[in-house]
Amino acid sequence: MGGGARGRAPRQPALALVEALRALPQPAAQPVYWAEKIAQQVASWNTLIDRYFVWVETLGALPDEGLLSLGMEAHEWRRQAFASIPSLRAIAEDHVPGLQALLNIKDRMDTGQFSEPVRDWLDTLTDAASRARWFAGEKLAQAQSVLDASTRLADAMDMRFLYDPERKAFTVGYNLDTKRRDEYHYGLLASEARLGSFVAVARGEVPVEHWFTLGRPLAAVYGQRVLLSWSGTMFEYLMPLLITRHYANSLLDQACRAAVSVQQTYGRKRAIPWGVSEAAYSALDTRQIYQYRAFGVPGLGLKRGLENDLVVAPYATALALSVDPAGAIRNLKRLLRYAMRGDYGFFESIDFTRQGDEQGAPGVVVQTYMAHHQGMSLLAIDNALHEDVMQRRFHADPRVRATESLLYERVPVNAVVTDNIVTRLPAPRIGNGTLTEGSVRLSTPDTLAPRTHLLSNADYSVMVTAAGGGYSKWRNLEITRWRADTTRDYWGSFCYVRDLESGAVWATTGQPTDRVKPGSYSVFFVPEKAEFQRTQFEIETQMEVVVSPEDNAEIRRITLTNHSTRTRQIELTSYLEVALAEHNADRAHPAFSKLFVQTEHLTDFDALLASRRPRASGEAIPWAIHLLACPAELGTPPQFETDRAKFLGRGGALAFPDALRGELTGSVGAVLDPIFSLRKRVALEPGEHVTLAFVTGAGDSREAVVHLAEKYCSPQAVARTVELAWTFAQLDLRHLRIQPDEAMRFQQLASYALYPSAALRAGEERLRKNTLPQSGLWAHGISGDLPIVVVTISDIHDIDLLREALMAHNYWRVRGFKADLVFLNEEAGGYEQPLQEQIKRLIGAYAQATGENQPGGVFLQPSRDLSEPDLTLLLTVARIALVAARGNLAQQLGSLN
């Protein structure tokens, strides 16, 4: 055990290490954290010595004259005590070899023959041993108390109420409200539930025949005979091995080894680490919590659709330490290459169903920890290092020893084996293809009707068109003024580009300088952003529009590239009209609405602020901010303007405002027509490029928007947010359970709802029949204030169209676009109405899945609910009407185009 001085020696170095790391000019969090943990561990060792091993320090601190006066045996007893590794029970019961013999010297011999130093040494040793014995007894009593409580808890459990005597199987649960067992059962031997079955049989709660009624389906997978489970997870096969033994050549031993082998083969064929099991995956709920379900290997599991997902969990590899320790260690090392290790060990999982970054790196690491998975990993490691200690403890119970013969079951010789059920690998879903399937590329801003793209983080939303128009919204307030102008589409946030040498002016998008035809132009819409590329006069501009997943802000990151052979002086000028009002209010009284907006310049960050003065006491004050994030080497602060009249000039237009002919005036305050405009000049050498970003945000206080300025004034923060937007866009798709190409269809459908199209306008005869005003819709729960999407259905075979329309409606809601979804059921009247019931069930399921208090749409039956004028009005004011003809949305959109 060593001397006490050596045992306490690490204390000072550990504390010194902590102080030295804390004293660094910029102390790193990780080294300080682990140094503190080392110091805490050393302190725990010292507490252990103080409670149970002070007598060891006394044995090491002999009196000057030694122990010769105690007899030759004393040295041997001291050596035995030093060499012992006593348990708490040995200390509590005086069974430490040699120690008790030394303590008995005082009783066997006359202490008068000992010198005073020797008597003091014996007294000190006696006191130290007595204290250790007391502390050890106290700890044993505490342990016994925990053991007794655990025994009472275990004895109080009785699984009989879950047992179905007719099926001779356990049900998956029990409904306390109805006092009935669930309908479904655990019916397979290759399941984690076999541990409960084994314990129930061992305790005599269920008959032993239950064990033999568990299903044992066999199949050939990758050339191996395997015992099938339900989900094909590592957890089902290997979790019971944490405490139960597996005997060589037995059915369960062969099943577990084959399962690991099949998992390894599947990993090699998919070119990923192996270890597929139930785990958290890269989908978040509305509270940003990772979702959880079972994932398995096709062929090992009876469940269908296992090939559609690919999630690898490190704990599954840890469980395999009991079957293939060398292979498991190699796989854990391979997982480290995917940045799977965090502060507390391996992260929960890596989801290979999605790519890890925009460049196509495979796998999204789920950076969380689940306590039960970490616990299983620790138990598996404990078994591997200590010769299956948990199994030995479990099998030490007499009831387990009496039942363990069930685990000897041999592999059946003449069992029916299903042919190889893995005929082919599923198509790989990792890599660049994940997002390119859900992308749209346009080569012109001049589409027949504006093609829109929606971006949102739930609170802050952006709609941008292929020409660059659109809006920015925070909650129900429009930050920028917008009108659904299908012809001109010149409302939105824009950025002008001016060549200071030639005076040429154009924009990073098609609008508002639509008369200047671009040399080359492309628009790229993907779930996380909109990207505009334009080349004009040998200057290329690339603008990415994203919404921050973390804050109420949008980023328009612009990269300028000089493709000419001379140095170019380029001037960038942003422009957006500030509304800070609800759309209908701003549209009804725009001049009046503008009077309440006040602007100011935030000098510390060269940002522009705007707020709306309250019209009544207690009214909330919304704030907006606009700033420029650019490299420090670009030098001088940007110019700014907040007065639209001064920006446009007398009789000026957005296509070429007066502000582009001179300097911005720097006007702020209670301007009559507020805008945000910032200007920056950039010098570009031949072939050089520079990146800067215009950031617009909103908040409910001045402090909130100033915080946005502090965060987004850095180009590094902007770059991080652009990358984060990509990750959150993928998580959104997983959460909504839609594919990227479906999302793009829903985006296209929103275009028709946002901008009125003559191609979708009702015919003259129907318009003439419309005799009711907008209020005629109110009786049916439709305000008429929002775009209306109408789906007409008359056949049960068209129900898939309704399902897809509900998915689109939910996607729009998440992307900040509100619309009324109306279903018109033209099913013939009668006692039985299967289509009506199916539609109601579908709407109810949608409302429950999305957490909405109201269903996803209004359900009407024209034959009973609508008169002819009602129906005519509804179809007239609707900005889009989809008529189901045994098709889906993709076909409907094709016909609209």
Short mmCIF file of N, CA, C and O in Angstrom, two decimals, residues 606-674:
data_model
loop_
_atom_site.label_atom_id
_atom_site.label_comp_id
_atom_site.label_asym_id
_atom_site.label_seq_id
_atom_site.Cartn_x
_atom_site.Cartn_y
_atom_site.Cartn_z
N ASP A 606 -21.28 51.05 -36.02
CA ASP A 606 -21.66 51.58 -37.34
C ASP A 606 -22.92 50.89 -37.84
O ASP A 606 -23.01 50.47 -39.00
N ALA A 607 -23.91 50.79 -36.96
CA ALA A 607 -25.16 50.13 -37.29
C ALA A 607 -26.30 51.14 -37.26
O ALA A 607 -26.20 52.20 -36.62
N LEU A 608 -27.37 50.81 -37.94
CA LEU A 608 -28.57 51.63 -37.96
C LEU A 608 -29.66 50.95 -37.14
O LEU A 608 -29.88 49.74 -37.27
N LEU A 609 -30.34 51.72 -36.32
CA LEU A 609 -31.44 51.22 -35.51
C LEU A 609 -32.73 51.91 -35.92
O LEU A 609 -32.71 53.08 -36.34
N ALA A 610 -33.84 51.22 -35.74
CA ALA A 610 -35.16 51.82 -35.96
C ALA A 610 -36.12 51.27 -34.92
O ALA A 610 -36.03 50.09 -34.54
N SER A 611 -37.01 52.12 -34.46
CA SER A 611 -38.02 51.69 -33.49
C SER A 611 -39.33 52.36 -33.84
O SER A 611 -39.36 53.42 -34.47
N ARG A 612 -40.41 51.72 -33.44
CA ARG A 612 -41.74 52.29 -33.70
C ARG A 612 -42.27 52.87 -32.39
O ARG A 612 -42.40 52.16 -31.39
N ARG A 613 -42.54 54.16 -32.41
CA ARG A 613 -43.07 54.82 -31.22
C ARG A 613 -44.45 54.25 -30.89
O ARG A 613 -45.28 54.04 -31.80
N PRO A 614 -44.73 53.99 -29.62
CA PRO A 614 -46.04 53.42 -29.26
C PRO A 614 -47.15 54.45 -29.47
O PRO A 614 -46.98 55.65 -29.25
N ARG A 615 -48.31 53.96 -29.88
CA ARG A 615 -49.47 54.82 -30.08
C ARG A 615 -50.34 54.85 -28.82
O ARG A 615 -51.25 55.65 -28.71
N ALA A 616 -50.06 53.95 -27.86
CA ALA A 616 -50.82 53.91 -26.61
C ALA A 616 -49.88 53.47 -25.51
O ALA A 616 -48.87 52.80 -25.75
N SER A 617 -50.18 53.86 -24.29
CA SER A 617 -49.33 53.48 -23.15
C SER A 617 -49.36 51.97 -22.97
O SER A 617 -50.41 51.33 -23.10
N GLY A 618 -48.22 51.41 -22.68
CA GLY A 618 -48.11 49.97 -22.48
C GLY A 618 -47.91 49.18 -23.74
O GLY A 618 -47.71 47.96 -23.69
N GLU A 619 -47.94 49.82 -24.91
CA GLU A 619 -47.75 49.11 -26.17
C GLU A 619 -46.27 48.74 -26.33
O GLU A 619 -45.38 49.53 -26.04
N ALA A 620 -46.01 47.53 -26.78
CA ALA A 620 -44.64 47.07 -26.95
C ALA A 620 -43.97 47.86 -28.07
O ALA A 620 -44.60 48.25 -29.05
N ILE A 621 -42.67 48.09 -27.90
CA ILE A 621 -41.89 48.85 -28.88
C ILE A 621 -40.98 47.89 -29.64
O ILE A 621 -40.03 47.34 -29.07
N PRO A 622 -41.24 47.67 -30.92
CA PRO A 622 -40.35 46.81 -31.70
C PRO A 622 -39.12 47.58 -32.18
O PRO A 622 -39.20 48.78 -32.47
N TRP A 623 -37.99 46.87 -32.29
CA TRP A 623 -36.74 47.47 -32.75
C TRP A 623 -36.20 46.65 -33.91
O TRP A 623 -36.37 45.43 -33.97
N ALA A 624 -35.52 47.35 -34.81
CA ALA A 624 -34.84 46.68 -35.92
C ALA A 624 -33.43 47.24 -36.03
O ALA A 624 -33.16 48.37 -35.59
N ILE A 625 -32.53 46.45 -36.60
CA ILE A 625 -31.14 46.85 -36.74
C ILE A 625 -30.62 46.42 -38.11
O ILE A 625 -31.08 45.41 -38.67
N HIS A 626 -29.68 47.20 -38.63
CA HIS A 626 -29.04 46.90 -39.92
C HIS A 626 -27.57 47.26 -39.77
O HIS A 626 -27.24 48.40 -39.39
N LEU A 627 -26.68 46.31 -40.02
CA LEU A 627 -25.25 46.58 -39.86
C LEU A 627 -24.46 45.86 -40.93
O LEU A 627 -24.98 44.99 -41.64
N LEU A 628 -23.20 46.24 -41.01
CA LEU A 628 -22.28 45.66 -42.00
C LEU A 628 -21.16 44.96 -41.27
O LEU A 628 -20.50 45.54 -40.40
N ALA A 629 -20.95 43.67 -41.58
CA ALA A 629 -19.82 42.90 -41.03
C ALA A 629 -18.79 42.74 -42.14
O ALA A 629 -19.10 42.14 -43.18
N CYS A 630 -17.60 43.27 -41.93
CA CYS A 630 -16.58 43.20 -42.98
C CYS A 630 -15.21 43.10 -42.34
O CYS A 630 -15.03 43.42 -41.15
N PRO A 631 -14.22 42.65 -43.09
CA PRO A 631 -12.86 42.54 -42.54
C PRO A 631 -12.34 43.89 -42.08
O PRO A 631 -12.63 44.94 -42.68
N ALA A 632 -11.54 43.88 -41.01
CA ALA A 632 -11.03 45.12 -40.44
C ALA A 632 -10.15 45.89 -41.41
O ALA A 632 -10.07 47.12 -41.37
N GLU A 633 -9.49 45.17 -42.32
CA GLU A 633 -8.57 45.85 -43.25
C GLU A 633 -9.28 46.72 -44.28
O GLU A 633 -8.62 47.48 -45.02
N LEU A 634 -10.61 46.64 -44.36
CA LEU A 634 -11.32 47.49 -45.32
C LEU A 634 -11.38 48.94 -44.86
O LEU A 634 -11.83 49.81 -45.61
N GLY A 635 -11.02 49.19 -43.62
CA GLY A 635 -10.74 50.57 -43.21
C GLY A 635 -11.94 51.39 -42.83
O GLY A 635 -12.65 51.08 -41.89
N THR A 636 -12.17 52.49 -43.53
CA THR A 636 -13.08 53.55 -43.13
C THR A 636 -14.49 53.04 -42.82
O THR A 636 -14.96 52.09 -43.43
N PRO A 637 -15.17 53.70 -41.86
CA PRO A 637 -16.54 53.30 -41.51
C PRO A 637 -17.47 53.49 -42.71
O PRO A 637 -17.23 54.32 -43.59
N PRO A 638 -18.57 52.74 -42.75
CA PRO A 638 -19.50 52.89 -43.88
C PRO A 638 -20.31 54.18 -43.78
O PRO A 638 -20.53 54.72 -42.70
N GLN A 639 -20.74 54.69 -44.92
CA GLN A 639 -21.71 55.78 -44.96
C GLN A 639 -23.10 55.20 -44.67
O GLN A 639 -23.33 54.00 -44.80
N PHE A 640 -24.04 56.09 -44.31
CA PHE A 640 -25.37 55.58 -44.00
C PHE A 640 -26.43 56.63 -44.36
O PHE A 640 -26.15 57.82 -44.48
N GLU A 641 -27.66 56.14 -44.50
CA GLU A 641 -28.81 56.98 -44.80
C GLU A 641 -30.07 56.29 -44.28
O GLU A 641 -30.20 55.05 -44.37
N THR A 642 -31.00 57.10 -43.70
CA THR A 642 -32.28 56.52 -43.25
C THR A 642 -33.48 57.27 -43.80
O THR A 642 -34.62 56.97 -43.43
N ASP A 643 -33.27 58.27 -44.68
CA ASP A 643 -34.37 59.06 -45.25
C ASP A 643 -34.55 58.63 -46.70
O ASP A 643 -33.68 58.87 -47.55
N ARG A 644 -35.70 58.03 -47.01
CA ARG A 644 -35.94 57.53 -48.36
C ARG A 644 -36.00 58.67 -49.38
O ARG A 644 -35.53 58.52 -50.52
N ALA A 645 -36.56 59.80 -48.99
CA ALA A 645 -36.66 60.93 -49.91
C ALA A 645 -35.28 61.40 -50.35
O ALA A 645 -35.06 61.70 -51.53
N LYS A 646 -34.34 61.48 -49.43
CA LYS A 646 -32.99 61.90 -49.78
C LYS A 646 -32.27 60.82 -50.57
O LYS A 646 -31.41 61.13 -51.40
N PHE A 647 -32.60 59.56 -50.32
CA PHE A 647 -31.94 58.47 -51.04
C PHE A 647 -32.39 58.44 -52.50
O PHE A 647 -31.57 58.34 -53.42
N LEU A 648 -33.70 58.56 -52.74
CA LEU A 648 -34.21 58.49 -54.10
C LEU A 648 -34.03 59.80 -54.86
O LEU A 648 -33.75 59.80 -56.06
N GLY A 649 -34.18 60.91 -54.15
CA GLY A 649 -34.14 62.20 -54.82
C GLY A 649 -35.48 62.55 -55.42
O GLY A 649 -36.40 61.73 -55.52
N ARG A 650 -35.61 63.80 -55.84
CA ARG A 650 -36.88 64.28 -56.41
C ARG A 650 -37.17 63.55 -57.72
O ARG A 650 -36.39 63.60 -58.67
N GLY A 651 -38.28 62.82 -57.75
CA GLY A 651 -38.64 62.09 -58.95
C GLY A 651 -37.77 60.88 -59.21
O GLY A 651 -37.85 60.27 -60.28
N GLY A 652 -36.95 60.50 -58.23
CA GLY A 652 -36.05 59.37 -58.41
C GLY A 652 -36.77 58.04 -58.33
O GLY A 652 -37.92 57.95 -57.88
N ALA A 653 -36.10 57.01 -58.75
CA ALA A 653 -36.67 55.66 -58.74
C ALA A 653 -35.62 54.69 -58.21
O ALA A 653 -34.41 54.97 -58.21
N LEU A 654 -36.10 53.54 -57.80
CA LEU A 654 -35.19 52.53 -57.25
C LEU A 654 -34.18 52.04 -58.28
O LEU A 654 -33.09 51.61 -57.94
N ALA A 655 -34.55 52.09 -59.56
CA ALA A 655 -33.64 51.58 -60.59
C ALA A 655 -32.33 52.35 -60.60
O ALA A 655 -31.26 51.77 -60.85
N PHE A 656 -32.37 53.67 -60.32
CA PHE A 656 -31.14 54.46 -60.28
C PHE A 656 -31.39 55.68 -59.39
O PHE A 656 -31.64 56.79 -59.85
N PRO A 657 -31.31 55.52 -58.07
CA PRO A 657 -31.61 56.62 -57.15
C PRO A 657 -30.50 57.67 -57.16
O PRO A 657 -29.36 57.41 -57.54
N ASP A 658 -30.86 58.87 -56.68
CA ASP A 658 -29.89 59.97 -56.64
C ASP A 658 -28.72 59.64 -55.72
O ASP A 658 -27.60 60.13 -55.94
N ALA A 659 -28.95 58.82 -54.68
CA ALA A 659 -27.89 58.53 -53.72
C ALA A 659 -26.69 57.87 -54.38
O ALA A 659 -25.56 57.95 -53.86
N LEU A 660 -26.87 57.21 -55.53
CA LEU A 660 -25.77 56.54 -56.20
C LEU A 660 -24.90 57.53 -56.99
O LEU A 660 -23.85 57.14 -57.53
N ARG A 661 -25.34 58.79 -57.04
CA ARG A 661 -24.55 59.80 -57.74
C ARG A 661 -23.69 60.62 -56.78
O ARG A 661 -22.88 61.44 -57.21
N GLY A 662 -23.90 60.41 -55.48
CA GLY A 662 -23.14 61.20 -54.51
C GLY A 662 -22.99 60.46 -53.20
O GLY A 662 -23.15 59.24 -53.12
N GLU A 663 -22.70 61.22 -52.14
CA GLU A 663 -22.50 60.65 -50.81
C GLU A 663 -23.84 60.49 -50.10
O GLU A 663 -24.79 61.23 -50.35
N LEU A 664 -23.90 59.53 -49.18
CA LEU A 664 -25.07 59.41 -48.32
C LEU A 664 -25.02 60.48 -47.25
O LEU A 664 -23.95 60.82 -46.73
N THR A 665 -26.18 61.00 -46.88
CA THR A 665 -26.21 62.21 -46.04
C THR A 665 -26.07 61.92 -44.55
O THR A 665 -25.81 62.82 -43.77
N GLY A 666 -26.31 60.67 -44.11
CA GLY A 666 -26.24 60.37 -42.69
C GLY A 666 -27.43 60.87 -41.90
O GLY A 666 -27.32 61.10 -40.69
N SER A 667 -28.58 61.02 -42.53
CA SER A 667 -29.78 61.51 -41.84
C SER A 667 -30.34 60.43 -40.92
O SER A 667 -30.45 59.27 -41.30
N VAL A 668 -30.71 60.80 -39.70
CA VAL A 668 -31.37 59.91 -38.76
C VAL A 668 -32.41 60.72 -38.00
O VAL A 668 -32.45 61.95 -38.07
N GLY A 669 -33.26 60.00 -37.25
CA GLY A 669 -34.26 60.66 -36.44
C GLY A 669 -35.66 60.33 -36.90
O GLY A 669 -35.93 59.25 -37.43
N ALA A 670 -36.58 61.31 -36.72
CA ALA A 670 -37.98 61.11 -37.09
C ALA A 670 -38.17 61.46 -38.56
O ALA A 670 -38.84 62.44 -38.90
N VAL A 671 -37.56 60.69 -39.44
CA VAL A 671 -37.69 60.93 -40.88
C VAL A 671 -39.09 60.53 -41.34
O VAL A 671 -39.73 59.66 -40.74
N LEU A 672 -39.56 61.17 -42.43
CA LEU A 672 -40.93 60.92 -42.87
C LEU A 672 -41.10 59.57 -43.54
O LEU A 672 -42.19 58.99 -43.53
N ASP A 673 -40.04 59.07 -44.15
CA ASP A 673 -40.12 57.81 -44.90
C ASP A 673 -38.85 57.02 -44.61
O ASP A 673 -37.85 57.16 -45.30
N PRO A 674 -38.86 56.16 -43.56
CA PRO A 674 -37.60 55.56 -43.08
C PRO A 674 -37.11 54.40 -43.97
O PRO A 674 -37.90 53.62 -44.49
#
